[in-house]
Amino acid sequence: MPLSSKHLLGLYSMPVEDINLILDTAVTFKEILERPIKKVPTLKGITVVNLFFENSTRTRLSFELAEKRLSADTLNFSKVGSSVQKGETFKDTVRNICSMKVDMIVIRHESPGAPQYLTRITDAKVINAGDGRHEHPTQALLDIFSIKEKLGKVEGLRVCIVGDIAHSRVALSNIFALTKLGAKVSVCGPKTMIPLFIENFGVKVYHNINKAIAENDVLNVLRIQLEREAGGSIPALREYREYFGINNERIEKNNPNVLILHPGPINRGVELSSEVADGPYQIILDQVTNGVAVRMAILYLLGTQN
Ligand code: CP
């Protein structure tokens, strides 16, 4: 069964059947990744370029590994060190790369809508690896895969996204997909970090972290995005940690069964204490492991359809 689109631009408009197809396919790839020989010939002859205009560790390496595990030919582009720094435009950069006969593009860009724009100027299949504050669909899919793997389901679970919702593409993609899958989604943070009218997406709003911990099965904790001017939304990081930081004491007092996720990178000692980041309540590195399987599933489903 193919996906309904030849691109993966976001989860807002993705049918729930497509989300389930990706999650189910990722289970198969996770099994392959646990074998002694982790490589399959599925995308032999397909060329994928990872086009990263913004910094990344997890997403970029995870895509590159997923492509290699599927036997695709992989090219890596970073804005730093490229001719963009000599003044070449985004459009010229992409058109030059596509002239090398690229089949798929994985793009991270600071501008919301950059992946959509790419679909208008190339024939390649496009995967959004994070566009500004808009969406980070593959992160949300790997978060949901990890929740499902750990708790056995998503439907009916109470999932709270904590932190800097206003500057987060991970929050939006999670909200769109989790609500489609029947989870009860909420957000928690200071008023300055919660977008107005977010309730219109069907989410509950908390401003009290203890209550959010007590009333939810899962907390997906976000990083304070200092590079997106989030620092202006709170008086001080110390104050954020005091009111919203998650530590063992808060978890043990309010809900020792809560499951903690974090997309990374972590600001240790701000949104999560180190004891939580490395402790028994979290599955942060499982998320990273699962990211390879989920991205293999997406590359396979898009790469093998017409
Ligand atoms: N979670 C995530 O997108 O991390 P990177 O910025 O390191 O890719």
PDB file of C-alpha atoms and ligand atoms in Angstrom:
ATOM      1  CA  MET A   1       0.000   0.000   0.000  1.00  0.00           C
ATOM      2  CA  PRO A   2       1.590   3.349  -0.986  1.00  0.00           C
ATOM      3  CA  LEU A   3       1.552   6.610   0.969  1.00  0.00           C
ATOM      4  CA  SER A   4      -0.994   9.122  -0.296  1.00  0.00           C
ATOM      5  CA  SER A   5       1.693  11.724  -1.155  1.00  0.00           C
ATOM      6  CA  LYS A   6       5.072  11.540  -2.885  1.00  0.00           C
ATOM      7  CA  HIS A   7       6.512  13.957  -0.291  1.00  0.00           C
ATOM      8  CA  LEU A   8       6.606  14.087   3.529  1.00  0.00           C
ATOM      9  CA  LEU A   9       6.143  17.764   4.295  1.00  0.00           C
ATOM     10  CA  GLY A  10       4.238  17.655   7.569  1.00  0.00           C
ATOM     11  CA  LEU A  11       1.695  15.785   9.664  1.00  0.00           C
ATOM     12  CA  TYR A  12      -1.059  18.437   9.636  1.00  0.00           C
ATOM     13  CA  SER A  13      -2.459  17.143   6.387  1.00  0.00           C
ATOM     14  CA  MET A  14      -1.221  13.540   6.560  1.00  0.00           C
ATOM     15  CA  PRO A  15      -4.063  10.981   6.711  1.00  0.00           C
ATOM     16  CA  VAL A  16      -4.067   8.755   9.791  1.00  0.00           C
ATOM     17  CA  GLU A  17      -3.729   5.717   7.469  1.00  0.00           C
ATOM     18  CA  ASP A  18      -0.357   7.087   6.269  1.00  0.00           C
ATOM     19  CA  ILE A  19       0.809   7.658   9.856  1.00  0.00           C
ATOM     20  CA  ASN A  20      -0.096   4.073  10.774  1.00  0.00           C
ATOM     21  CA  LEU A  21       1.549   2.721   7.618  1.00  0.00           C
ATOM     22  CA  ILE A  22       4.834   4.466   8.518  1.00  0.00           C
ATOM     23  CA  LEU A  23       4.671   3.261  12.147  1.00  0.00           C
ATOM     24  CA  ASP A  24       3.893  -0.338  11.114  1.00  0.00           C
ATOM     25  CA  THR A  25       6.634  -0.369   8.456  1.00  0.00           C
ATOM     26  CA  ALA A  26       9.121   0.971  11.017  1.00  0.00           C
ATOM     27  CA  VAL A  27       8.504  -2.119  13.176  1.00  0.00           C
ATOM     28  CA  THR A  28       9.886  -4.277  10.336  1.00  0.00           C
ATOM     29  CA  PHE A  29      12.926  -2.036   9.924  1.00  0.00           C
ATOM     30  CA  LYS A  30      13.580  -2.054  13.678  1.00  0.00           C
ATOM     31  CA  GLU A  31      13.778  -5.853  13.441  1.00  0.00           C
ATOM     32  CA  ILE A  32      16.268  -5.558  10.563  1.00  0.00           C
ATOM     33  CA  LEU A  33      18.389  -3.154  12.645  1.00  0.00           C
ATOM     34  CA  GLU A  34      18.653  -5.767  15.384  1.00  0.00           C
ATOM     35  CA  ARG A  35      20.131  -8.380  12.998  1.00  0.00           C
ATOM     36  CA  PRO A  36      23.923  -8.907  12.763  1.00  0.00           C
ATOM     37  CA  ILE A  37      23.796  -7.645   9.139  1.00  0.00           C
ATOM     38  CA  LYS A  38      21.698  -4.480   9.187  1.00  0.00           C
ATOM     39  CA  LYS A  39      21.773  -3.584   5.489  1.00  0.00           C
ATOM     40  CA  VAL A  40      19.108  -4.325   2.850  1.00  0.00           C
ATOM     41  CA  PRO A  41      19.282  -3.597  -0.917  1.00  0.00           C
ATOM     42  CA  THR A  42      15.874  -1.862  -1.056  1.00  0.00           C
ATOM     43  CA  LEU A  43      17.018   1.563  -2.319  1.00  0.00           C
ATOM     44  CA  LYS A  44      19.989   0.435  -4.427  1.00  0.00           C
ATOM     45  CA  GLY A  45      20.384   2.901  -7.305  1.00  0.00           C
ATOM     46  CA  ILE A  46      18.414   5.681  -5.540  1.00  0.00           C
ATOM     47  CA  THR A  47      20.325   8.887  -4.707  1.00  0.00           C
ATOM     48  CA  VAL A  48      19.367  10.898  -1.621  1.00  0.00           C
ATOM     49  CA  VAL A  49      20.785  14.291  -0.688  1.00  0.00           C
ATOM     50  CA  ASN A  50      20.669  15.505   2.910  1.00  0.00           C
ATOM     51  CA  LEU A  51      20.345  19.257   2.571  1.00  0.00           C
ATOM     52  CA  PHE A  52      21.003  20.826   5.963  1.00  0.00           C
ATOM     53  CA  PHE A  53      20.844  24.612   6.196  1.00  0.00           C
ATOM     54  CA  GLU A  54      20.576  24.413  10.018  1.00  0.00           C
ATOM     55  CA  ASN A  55      22.593  22.561  12.640  1.00  0.00           C
ATOM     56  CA  SER A  56      21.677  18.982  13.492  1.00  0.00           C
ATOM     57  CA  THR A  57      23.201  15.933  15.133  1.00  0.00           C
ATOM     58  CA  ARG A  58      20.430  13.345  15.546  1.00  0.00           C
ATOM     59  CA  THR A  59      18.253  13.985  12.482  1.00  0.00           C
ATOM     60  CA  ARG A  60      21.093  14.302  10.036  1.00  0.00           C
ATOM     61  CA  LEU A  61      23.083  11.268  11.178  1.00  0.00           C
ATOM     62  CA  SER A  62      19.904   9.239  11.557  1.00  0.00           C
ATOM     63  CA  PHE A  63      18.822   9.986   7.973  1.00  0.00           C
ATOM     64  CA  GLU A  64      22.301   9.279   6.662  1.00  0.00           C
ATOM     65  CA  LEU A  65      22.453   5.945   8.473  1.00  0.00           C
ATOM     66  CA  ALA A  66      18.905   5.035   7.368  1.00  0.00           C
ATOM     67  CA  GLU A  67      19.869   5.749   3.734  1.00  0.00           C
ATOM     68  CA  LYS A  68      23.027   3.642   4.028  1.00  0.00           C
ATOM     69  CA  ARG A  69      21.142   0.769   5.680  1.00  0.00           C
ATOM     70  CA  LEU A  70      18.790   0.820   2.664  1.00  0.00           C
ATOM     71  CA  SER A  71      21.774   0.846   0.227  1.00  0.00           C
ATOM     72  CA  ALA A  72      20.922   4.285  -1.232  1.00  0.00           C
ATOM     73  CA  ASP A  73      23.684   6.576  -2.518  1.00  0.00           C
ATOM     74  CA  THR A  74      23.937   9.439  -0.046  1.00  0.00           C
ATOM     75  CA  LEU A  75      25.157  13.022  -0.497  1.00  0.00           C
ATOM     76  CA  ASN A  76      25.524  15.428   2.418  1.00  0.00           C
ATOM     77  CA  PHE A  77      25.207  19.193   2.082  1.00  0.00           C
ATOM     78  CA  SER A  78      25.797  21.681   4.937  1.00  0.00           C
ATOM     79  CA  LYS A  79      25.255  25.390   4.574  1.00  0.00           C
ATOM     80  CA  VAL A  80      28.495  25.936   6.490  1.00  0.00           C
ATOM     81  CA  GLY A  81      31.340  25.395   4.031  1.00  0.00           C
ATOM     82  CA  SER A  82      29.081  25.600   0.947  1.00  0.00           C
ATOM     83  CA  SER A  83      28.814  28.223  -1.793  1.00  0.00           C
ATOM     84  CA  VAL A  84      25.725  29.643  -0.021  1.00  0.00           C
ATOM     85  CA  GLN A  85      28.335  31.436   2.062  1.00  0.00           C
ATOM     86  CA  LYS A  86      29.636  33.041  -1.163  1.00  0.00           C
ATOM     87  CA  GLY A  87      26.119  34.360  -1.868  1.00  0.00           C
ATOM     88  CA  GLU A  88      24.547  31.547  -3.939  1.00  0.00           C
ATOM     89  CA  THR A  89      20.765  31.525  -3.511  1.00  0.00           C
ATOM     90  CA  PHE A  90      18.689  28.672  -2.102  1.00  0.00           C
ATOM     91  CA  LYS A  91      17.048  28.137  -5.495  1.00  0.00           C
ATOM     92  CA  ASP A  92      20.345  28.028  -7.404  1.00  0.00           C
ATOM     93  CA  THR A  93      21.880  25.724  -4.801  1.00  0.00           C
ATOM     94  CA  VAL A  94      18.995  23.255  -5.065  1.00  0.00           C
ATOM     95  CA  ARG A  95      18.807  23.362  -8.862  1.00  0.00           C
ATOM     96  CA  ASN A  96      22.540  22.694  -9.157  1.00  0.00           C
ATOM     97  CA  ILE A  97      22.349  19.743  -6.767  1.00  0.00           C
ATOM     98  CA  CYS A  98      19.295  18.348  -8.565  1.00  0.00           C
ATOM     99  CA  SER A  99      21.152  18.547 -11.888  1.00  0.00           C
ATOM    100  CA  MET A 100      23.278  15.709 -10.511  1.00  0.00           C
ATOM    101  CA  LYS A 101      20.146  13.504 -10.836  1.00  0.00           C
ATOM    102  CA  VAL A 102      19.035  13.278  -7.233  1.00  0.00           C
ATOM    103  CA  ASP A 103      15.914  11.209  -6.482  1.00  0.00           C
ATOM    104  CA  MET A 104      15.107  12.344  -2.949  1.00  0.00           C
ATOM    105  CA  ILE A 105      15.909  15.397  -0.817  1.00  0.00           C
ATOM    106  CA  VAL A 106      15.903  15.505   2.973  1.00  0.00           C
ATOM    107  CA  ILE A 107      15.827  19.162   3.977  1.00  0.00           C
ATOM    108  CA  ARG A 108      16.292  21.085   7.203  1.00  0.00           C
ATOM    109  CA  HIS A 109      15.899  24.838   6.894  1.00  0.00           C
ATOM    110  CA  GLU A 110      15.305  27.754   9.222  1.00  0.00           C
ATOM    111  CA  SER A 111      12.433  29.075   7.070  1.00  0.00           C
ATOM    112  CA  PRO A 112       8.970  27.554   7.495  1.00  0.00           C
ATOM    113  CA  GLY A 113       7.745  26.370   4.086  1.00  0.00           C
ATOM    114  CA  ALA A 114      11.188  25.708   2.579  1.00  0.00           C
ATOM    115  CA  PRO A 115      10.317  22.002   1.936  1.00  0.00           C
ATOM    116  CA  GLN A 116       7.036  23.000   0.233  1.00  0.00           C
ATOM    117  CA  TYR A 117       8.951  25.464  -1.936  1.00  0.00           C
ATOM    118  CA  LEU A 118      11.399  22.708  -2.920  1.00  0.00           C
ATOM    119  CA  THR A 119       8.540  20.622  -4.327  1.00  0.00           C
ATOM    120  CA  ARG A 120       7.851  23.461  -6.781  1.00  0.00           C
ATOM    121  CA  ILE A 121      11.408  23.780  -8.081  1.00  0.00           C
ATOM    122  CA  THR A 122      12.508  20.112  -8.283  1.00  0.00           C
ATOM    123  CA  ASP A 123      11.112  16.767  -9.392  1.00  0.00           C
ATOM    124  CA  ALA A 124      12.733  14.995  -6.434  1.00  0.00           C
ATOM    125  CA  LYS A 125      10.729  13.574  -3.535  1.00  0.00           C
ATOM    126  CA  VAL A 126      11.055  15.865  -0.528  1.00  0.00           C
ATOM    127  CA  ILE A 127      11.224  14.965   3.181  1.00  0.00           C
ATOM    128  CA  ASN A 128      10.960  17.710   5.790  1.00  0.00           C
ATOM    129  CA  ALA A 129      13.655  17.290   8.458  1.00  0.00           C
ATOM    130  CA  GLY A 130      12.511  20.434  10.314  1.00  0.00           C
ATOM    131  CA  ASP A 131      11.482  23.808   8.884  1.00  0.00           C
ATOM    132  CA  GLY A 132      11.759  26.758  11.255  1.00  0.00           C
ATOM    133  CA  ARG A 133       8.950  26.784  13.813  1.00  0.00           C
ATOM    134  CA  HIS A 134       6.609  24.914  11.472  1.00  0.00           C
ATOM    135  CA  GLU A 135       6.939  21.100  11.552  1.00  0.00           C
ATOM    136  CA  HIS A 136       9.415  18.306  12.322  1.00  0.00           C
ATOM    137  CA  PRO A 137       7.331  15.337  11.151  1.00  0.00           C
ATOM    138  CA  THR A 138       9.952  12.590  11.393  1.00  0.00           C
ATOM    139  CA  GLN A 139      10.713  13.573  15.003  1.00  0.00           C
ATOM    140  CA  ALA A 140       7.031  13.311  15.957  1.00  0.00           C
ATOM    141  CA  LEU A 141       6.735   9.950  14.192  1.00  0.00           C
ATOM    142  CA  LEU A 142       9.728   8.549  16.067  1.00  0.00           C
ATOM    143  CA  ASP A 143       8.373   9.972  19.349  1.00  0.00           C
ATOM    144  CA  ILE A 144       5.047   8.221  18.742  1.00  0.00           C
ATOM    145  CA  PHE A 145       6.757   4.985  17.654  1.00  0.00           C
ATOM    146  CA  SER A 146       8.742   5.077  20.934  1.00  0.00           C
ATOM    147  CA  ILE A 147       5.628   5.698  23.067  1.00  0.00           C
ATOM    148  CA  LYS A 148       3.831   2.827  21.321  1.00  0.00           C
ATOM    149  CA  GLU A 149       6.812   0.511  21.742  1.00  0.00           C
ATOM    150  CA  LYS A 150       7.068   1.272  25.471  1.00  0.00           C
ATOM    151  CA  LEU A 151       3.371   1.503  26.458  1.00  0.00           C
ATOM    152  CA  GLY A 152       1.777  -0.694  23.756  1.00  0.00           C
ATOM    153  CA  LYS A 153      -0.649   1.935  22.456  1.00  0.00           C
ATOM    154  CA  VAL A 154      -1.220   5.613  21.742  1.00  0.00           C
ATOM    155  CA  GLU A 155      -5.026   5.835  21.626  1.00  0.00           C
ATOM    156  CA  GLY A 156      -6.435   7.052  24.915  1.00  0.00           C
ATOM    157  CA  LEU A 157      -3.032   7.932  26.400  1.00  0.00           C
ATOM    158  CA  ARG A 158      -2.643  11.340  28.037  1.00  0.00           C
ATOM    159  CA  VAL A 159       0.400  13.010  26.478  1.00  0.00           C
ATOM    160  CA  CYS A 160       1.634  16.437  27.601  1.00  0.00           C
ATOM    161  CA  ILE A 161       4.189  18.437  25.619  1.00  0.00           C
ATOM    162  CA  VAL A 162       6.162  20.584  28.049  1.00  0.00           C
ATOM    163  CA  GLY A 163       8.149  23.750  27.503  1.00  0.00           C
ATOM    164  CA  ASP A 164       8.688  26.218  24.736  1.00  0.00           C
ATOM    165  CA  ILE A 165       5.658  25.338  22.598  1.00  0.00           C
ATOM    166  CA  ALA A 166       5.671  28.714  20.824  1.00  0.00           C
ATOM    167  CA  HIS A 167       9.085  28.184  19.229  1.00  0.00           C
ATOM    168  CA  SER A 168       8.761  24.446  18.632  1.00  0.00           C
ATOM    169  CA  ARG A 169       8.214  22.549  15.384  1.00  0.00           C
ATOM    170  CA  VAL A 170       8.352  19.279  17.351  1.00  0.00           C
ATOM    171  CA  ALA A 171       5.322  20.356  19.419  1.00  0.00           C
ATOM    172  CA  LEU A 172       3.161  21.100  16.387  1.00  0.00           C
ATOM    173  CA  SER A 173       3.975  17.839  14.585  1.00  0.00           C
ATOM    174  CA  ASN A 174       3.323  15.876  17.790  1.00  0.00           C
ATOM    175  CA  ILE A 175       0.002  17.636  18.379  1.00  0.00           C
ATOM    176  CA  PHE A 176      -1.187  16.950  14.812  1.00  0.00           C
ATOM    177  CA  ALA A 177      -0.256  13.252  14.814  1.00  0.00           C
ATOM    178  CA  LEU A 178      -1.145  12.375  18.418  1.00  0.00           C
ATOM    179  CA  THR A 179      -4.640  13.875  18.165  1.00  0.00           C
ATOM    180  CA  LYS A 180      -5.250  11.964  14.908  1.00  0.00           C
ATOM    181  CA  LEU A 181      -4.228   8.738  16.673  1.00  0.00           C
ATOM    182  CA  GLY A 182      -6.678   9.339  19.533  1.00  0.00           C
ATOM    183  CA  ALA A 183      -4.322  10.485  22.303  1.00  0.00           C
ATOM    184  CA  LYS A 184      -5.481  13.141  24.797  1.00  0.00           C
ATOM    185  CA  VAL A 185      -2.928  15.853  24.138  1.00  0.00           C
ATOM    186  CA  SER A 186      -1.999  18.771  26.379  1.00  0.00           C
ATOM    187  CA  VAL A 187       0.752  21.372  26.595  1.00  0.00           C
ATOM    188  CA  CYS A 188       2.432  22.871  29.658  1.00  0.00           C
ATOM    189  CA  GLY A 189       4.599  25.950  30.015  1.00  0.00           C
ATOM    190  CA  PRO A 190       4.694  29.609  30.983  1.00  0.00           C
ATOM    191  CA  LYS A 191       1.989  31.724  29.321  1.00  0.00           C
ATOM    192  CA  THR A 192       4.629  33.464  27.200  1.00  0.00           C
ATOM    193  CA  MET A 193       5.620  30.108  25.667  1.00  0.00           C
ATOM    194  CA  ILE A 194       2.120  28.859  24.828  1.00  0.00           C
ATOM    195  CA  PRO A 195       0.660  30.187  21.537  1.00  0.00           C
ATOM    196  CA  LEU A 196      -2.720  31.914  21.779  1.00  0.00           C
ATOM    197  CA  PHE A 197      -5.687  29.766  20.680  1.00  0.00           C
ATOM    198  CA  ILE A 198      -3.672  26.527  20.834  1.00  0.00           C
ATOM    199  CA  GLU A 199      -6.827  24.971  22.357  1.00  0.00           C
ATOM    200  CA  ASN A 200      -8.285  25.169  18.837  1.00  0.00           C
ATOM    201  CA  PHE A 201      -6.055  22.197  17.965  1.00  0.00           C
ATOM    202  CA  GLY A 202      -7.899  20.158  20.610  1.00  0.00           C
ATOM    203  CA  VAL A 203      -5.242  20.409  23.325  1.00  0.00           C
ATOM    204  CA  LYS A 204      -5.578  21.253  27.024  1.00  0.00           C
ATOM    205  CA  VAL A 205      -3.255  23.867  28.536  1.00  0.00           C
ATOM    206  CA  TYR A 206      -1.416  23.559  31.875  1.00  0.00           C
ATOM    207  CA  HIS A 207       0.677  26.225  33.538  1.00  0.00           C
ATOM    208  CA  ASN A 208       1.496  24.046  36.554  1.00  0.00           C
ATOM    209  CA  ILE A 209       4.114  21.355  35.945  1.00  0.00           C
ATOM    210  CA  ASN A 210       3.187  19.325  39.038  1.00  0.00           C
ATOM    211  CA  LYS A 211      -0.387  19.029  37.788  1.00  0.00           C
ATOM    212  CA  ALA A 212       0.847  18.126  34.283  1.00  0.00           C
ATOM    213  CA  ILE A 213       3.036  15.345  35.713  1.00  0.00           C
ATOM    214  CA  ALA A 214       0.202  14.063  37.918  1.00  0.00           C
ATOM    215  CA  GLU A 215      -2.437  13.990  35.174  1.00  0.00           C
ATOM    216  CA  ASN A 216      -0.483  12.520  32.227  1.00  0.00           C
ATOM    217  CA  ASP A 217       0.966   9.174  31.154  1.00  0.00           C
ATOM    218  CA  VAL A 218       3.699  10.716  28.983  1.00  0.00           C
ATOM    219  CA  LEU A 219       5.603  14.009  29.067  1.00  0.00           C
ATOM    220  CA  ASN A 220       7.444  15.023  25.905  1.00  0.00           C
ATOM    221  CA  VAL A 221       9.794  17.666  27.250  1.00  0.00           C
ATOM    222  CA  LEU A 222      11.157  20.305  24.870  1.00  0.00           C
ATOM    223  CA  ARG A 223      14.318  22.326  24.893  1.00  0.00           C
ATOM    224  CA  ILE A 224      14.177  26.052  25.547  1.00  0.00           C
ATOM    225  CA  GLN A 225      15.063  27.289  22.050  1.00  0.00           C
ATOM    226  CA  LEU A 226      17.498  30.044  22.843  1.00  0.00           C
ATOM    227  CA  GLU A 227      18.510  30.361  19.176  1.00  0.00           C
ATOM    228  CA  ARG A 228      14.875  31.284  18.338  1.00  0.00           C
ATOM    229  CA  GLU A 229      14.750  34.133  20.882  1.00  0.00           C
ATOM    230  CA  ALA A 230      12.962  32.021  23.484  1.00  0.00           C
ATOM    231  CA  GLY A 231      15.172  33.656  26.085  1.00  0.00           C
ATOM    232  CA  GLY A 232      12.957  36.748  25.745  1.00  0.00           C
ATOM    233  CA  SER A 233       9.880  34.766  26.849  1.00  0.00           C
ATOM    234  CA  ILE A 234      11.171  34.045  30.358  1.00  0.00           C
ATOM    235  CA  PRO A 235      12.968  36.231  32.906  1.00  0.00           C
ATOM    236  CA  ALA A 236      15.818  33.726  33.438  1.00  0.00           C
ATOM    237  CA  LEU A 237      16.648  30.085  32.789  1.00  0.00           C
ATOM    238  CA  ARG A 238      17.023  29.690  36.564  1.00  0.00           C
ATOM    239  CA  GLU A 239      13.423  30.787  37.022  1.00  0.00           C
ATOM    240  CA  TYR A 240      12.203  28.435  34.264  1.00  0.00           C
ATOM    241  CA  ARG A 241      13.940  25.520  36.026  1.00  0.00           C
ATOM    242  CA  GLU A 242      12.361  26.540  39.340  1.00  0.00           C
ATOM    243  CA  TYR A 243       8.782  26.555  37.988  1.00  0.00           C
ATOM    244  CA  PHE A 244       8.860  24.062  35.066  1.00  0.00           C
ATOM    245  CA  GLY A 245      12.072  22.019  35.356  1.00  0.00           C
ATOM    246  CA  ILE A 246      11.486  18.272  35.742  1.00  0.00           C
ATOM    247  CA  ASN A 247      13.444  16.538  38.477  1.00  0.00           C
ATOM    248  CA  ASN A 248      13.157  13.228  40.356  1.00  0.00           C
ATOM    249  CA  GLU A 249      11.495  14.877  43.350  1.00  0.00           C
ATOM    250  CA  ARG A 250       8.651  16.248  41.209  1.00  0.00           C
ATOM    251  CA  ILE A 251       8.158  12.909  39.425  1.00  0.00           C
ATOM    252  CA  GLU A 252       8.232  10.825  42.608  1.00  0.00           C
ATOM    253  CA  LYS A 253       5.811  13.147  44.403  1.00  0.00           C
ATOM    254  CA  ASN A 254       3.294  13.482  41.550  1.00  0.00           C
ATOM    255  CA  ASN A 255       3.432  10.389  39.278  1.00  0.00           C
ATOM    256  CA  PRO A 256       6.251   7.817  39.414  1.00  0.00           C
ATOM    257  CA  ASN A 257       4.663   5.981  36.448  1.00  0.00           C
ATOM    258  CA  VAL A 258       5.125   8.889  34.043  1.00  0.00           C
ATOM    259  CA  LEU A 259       7.220   8.274  30.897  1.00  0.00           C
ATOM    260  CA  ILE A 260       9.643  11.044  29.912  1.00  0.00           C
ATOM    261  CA  LEU A 261      10.606  11.766  26.286  1.00  0.00           C
ATOM    262  CA  HIS A 262      12.876  14.515  24.976  1.00  0.00           C
ATOM    263  CA  PRO A 263      13.699  15.071  21.275  1.00  0.00           C
ATOM    264  CA  GLY A 264      17.182  16.401  22.094  1.00  0.00           C
ATOM    265  CA  PRO A 265      19.421  18.246  22.352  1.00  0.00           C
ATOM    266  CA  ILE A 266      18.860  18.622  26.110  1.00  0.00           C
ATOM    267  CA  ASN A 267      19.648  21.713  28.136  1.00  0.00           C
ATOM    268  CA  ARG A 268      20.736  19.728  31.185  1.00  0.00           C
ATOM    269  CA  GLY A 269      19.696  21.393  34.410  1.00  0.00           C
ATOM    270  CA  VAL A 270      17.064  23.570  32.692  1.00  0.00           C
ATOM    271  CA  GLU A 271      14.074  21.586  31.355  1.00  0.00           C
ATOM    272  CA  LEU A 272      15.382  18.255  32.744  1.00  0.00           C
ATOM    273  CA  SER A 273      17.695  17.602  35.667  1.00  0.00           C
ATOM    274  CA  SER A 274      20.604  15.298  34.863  1.00  0.00           C
ATOM    275  CA  GLU A 275      19.160  12.629  37.196  1.00  0.00           C
ATOM    276  CA  VAL A 276      16.003  12.545  35.036  1.00  0.00           C
ATOM    277  CA  ALA A 277      17.875  12.781  31.720  1.00  0.00           C
ATOM    278  CA  ASP A 278      19.907   9.682  32.647  1.00  0.00           C
ATOM    279  CA  GLY A 279      17.421   7.973  34.934  1.00  0.00           C
ATOM    280  CA  PRO A 280      14.742   5.271  34.867  1.00  0.00           C
ATOM    281  CA  TYR A 281      11.734   7.379  33.829  1.00  0.00           C
ATOM    282  CA  GLN A 282      13.080   8.362  30.386  1.00  0.00           C
ATOM    283  CA  ILE A 283      13.509   6.696  26.965  1.00  0.00           C
ATOM    284  CA  ILE A 284      15.563   9.435  25.297  1.00  0.00           C
ATOM    285  CA  LEU A 285      18.199   7.213  23.682  1.00  0.00           C
ATOM    286  CA  ASP A 286      15.527   4.679  22.619  1.00  0.00           C
ATOM    287  CA  GLN A 287      13.969   7.566  20.684  1.00  0.00           C
ATOM    288  CA  VAL A 288      17.286   8.059  18.873  1.00  0.00           C
ATOM    289  CA  THR A 289      17.572   4.339  18.076  1.00  0.00           C
ATOM    290  CA  ASN A 290      13.990   4.283  16.808  1.00  0.00           C
ATOM    291  CA  GLY A 291      14.647   7.349  14.660  1.00  0.00           C
ATOM    292  CA  VAL A 292      16.737   5.245  12.269  1.00  0.00           C
ATOM    293  CA  ALA A 293      13.960   2.646  11.838  1.00  0.00           C
ATOM    294  CA  VAL A 294      11.265   5.296  11.357  1.00  0.00           C
ATOM    295  CA  ARG A 295      13.361   7.171   8.797  1.00  0.00           C
ATOM    296  CA  MET A 296      14.144   3.913   6.968  1.00  0.00           C
ATOM    297  CA  ALA A 297      10.381   3.290   6.777  1.00  0.00           C
ATOM    298  CA  ILE A 298       9.743   6.760   5.325  1.00  0.00           C
ATOM    299  CA  LEU A 299      12.604   6.544   2.809  1.00  0.00           C
ATOM    300  CA  TYR A 300      11.463   3.065   1.762  1.00  0.00           C
ATOM    301  CA  LEU A 301       7.779   4.015   1.373  1.00  0.00           C
ATOM    302  CA  LEU A 302       8.529   7.189  -0.604  1.00  0.00           C
ATOM    303  CA  GLY A 303      11.524   5.799  -2.504  1.00  0.00           C
ATOM    304  CA  THR A 304       9.699   2.769  -3.872  1.00  0.00           C
ATOM    305  CA  GLN A 305       6.473   4.493  -4.963  1.00  0.00           C
ATOM    306  CA  ASN A 306       5.893   6.152  -8.332  1.00  0.00           C
TER     307      ASN A 306
HETATM  308  N1   CP B   1      15.755  16.257  17.639  1.00  0.00           N
HETATM  309  C1   CP B   1      16.469  16.887  16.702  1.00  0.00           C
HETATM  310  O1   CP B   1      15.931  17.371  15.692  1.00  0.00           O
HETATM  311  O2   CP B   1      17.799  16.956  16.987  1.00  0.00           O
HETATM  312  P1   CP B   1      18.912  17.560  15.998  1.00  0.00           P
HETATM  313  O3   CP B   1      18.655  19.050  15.913  1.00  0.00           O
HETATM  314  O4   CP B   1      20.228  17.226  16.622  1.00  0.00           O
HETATM  315  O5   CP B   1      18.720  16.923  14.663  1.00  0.00           O
END
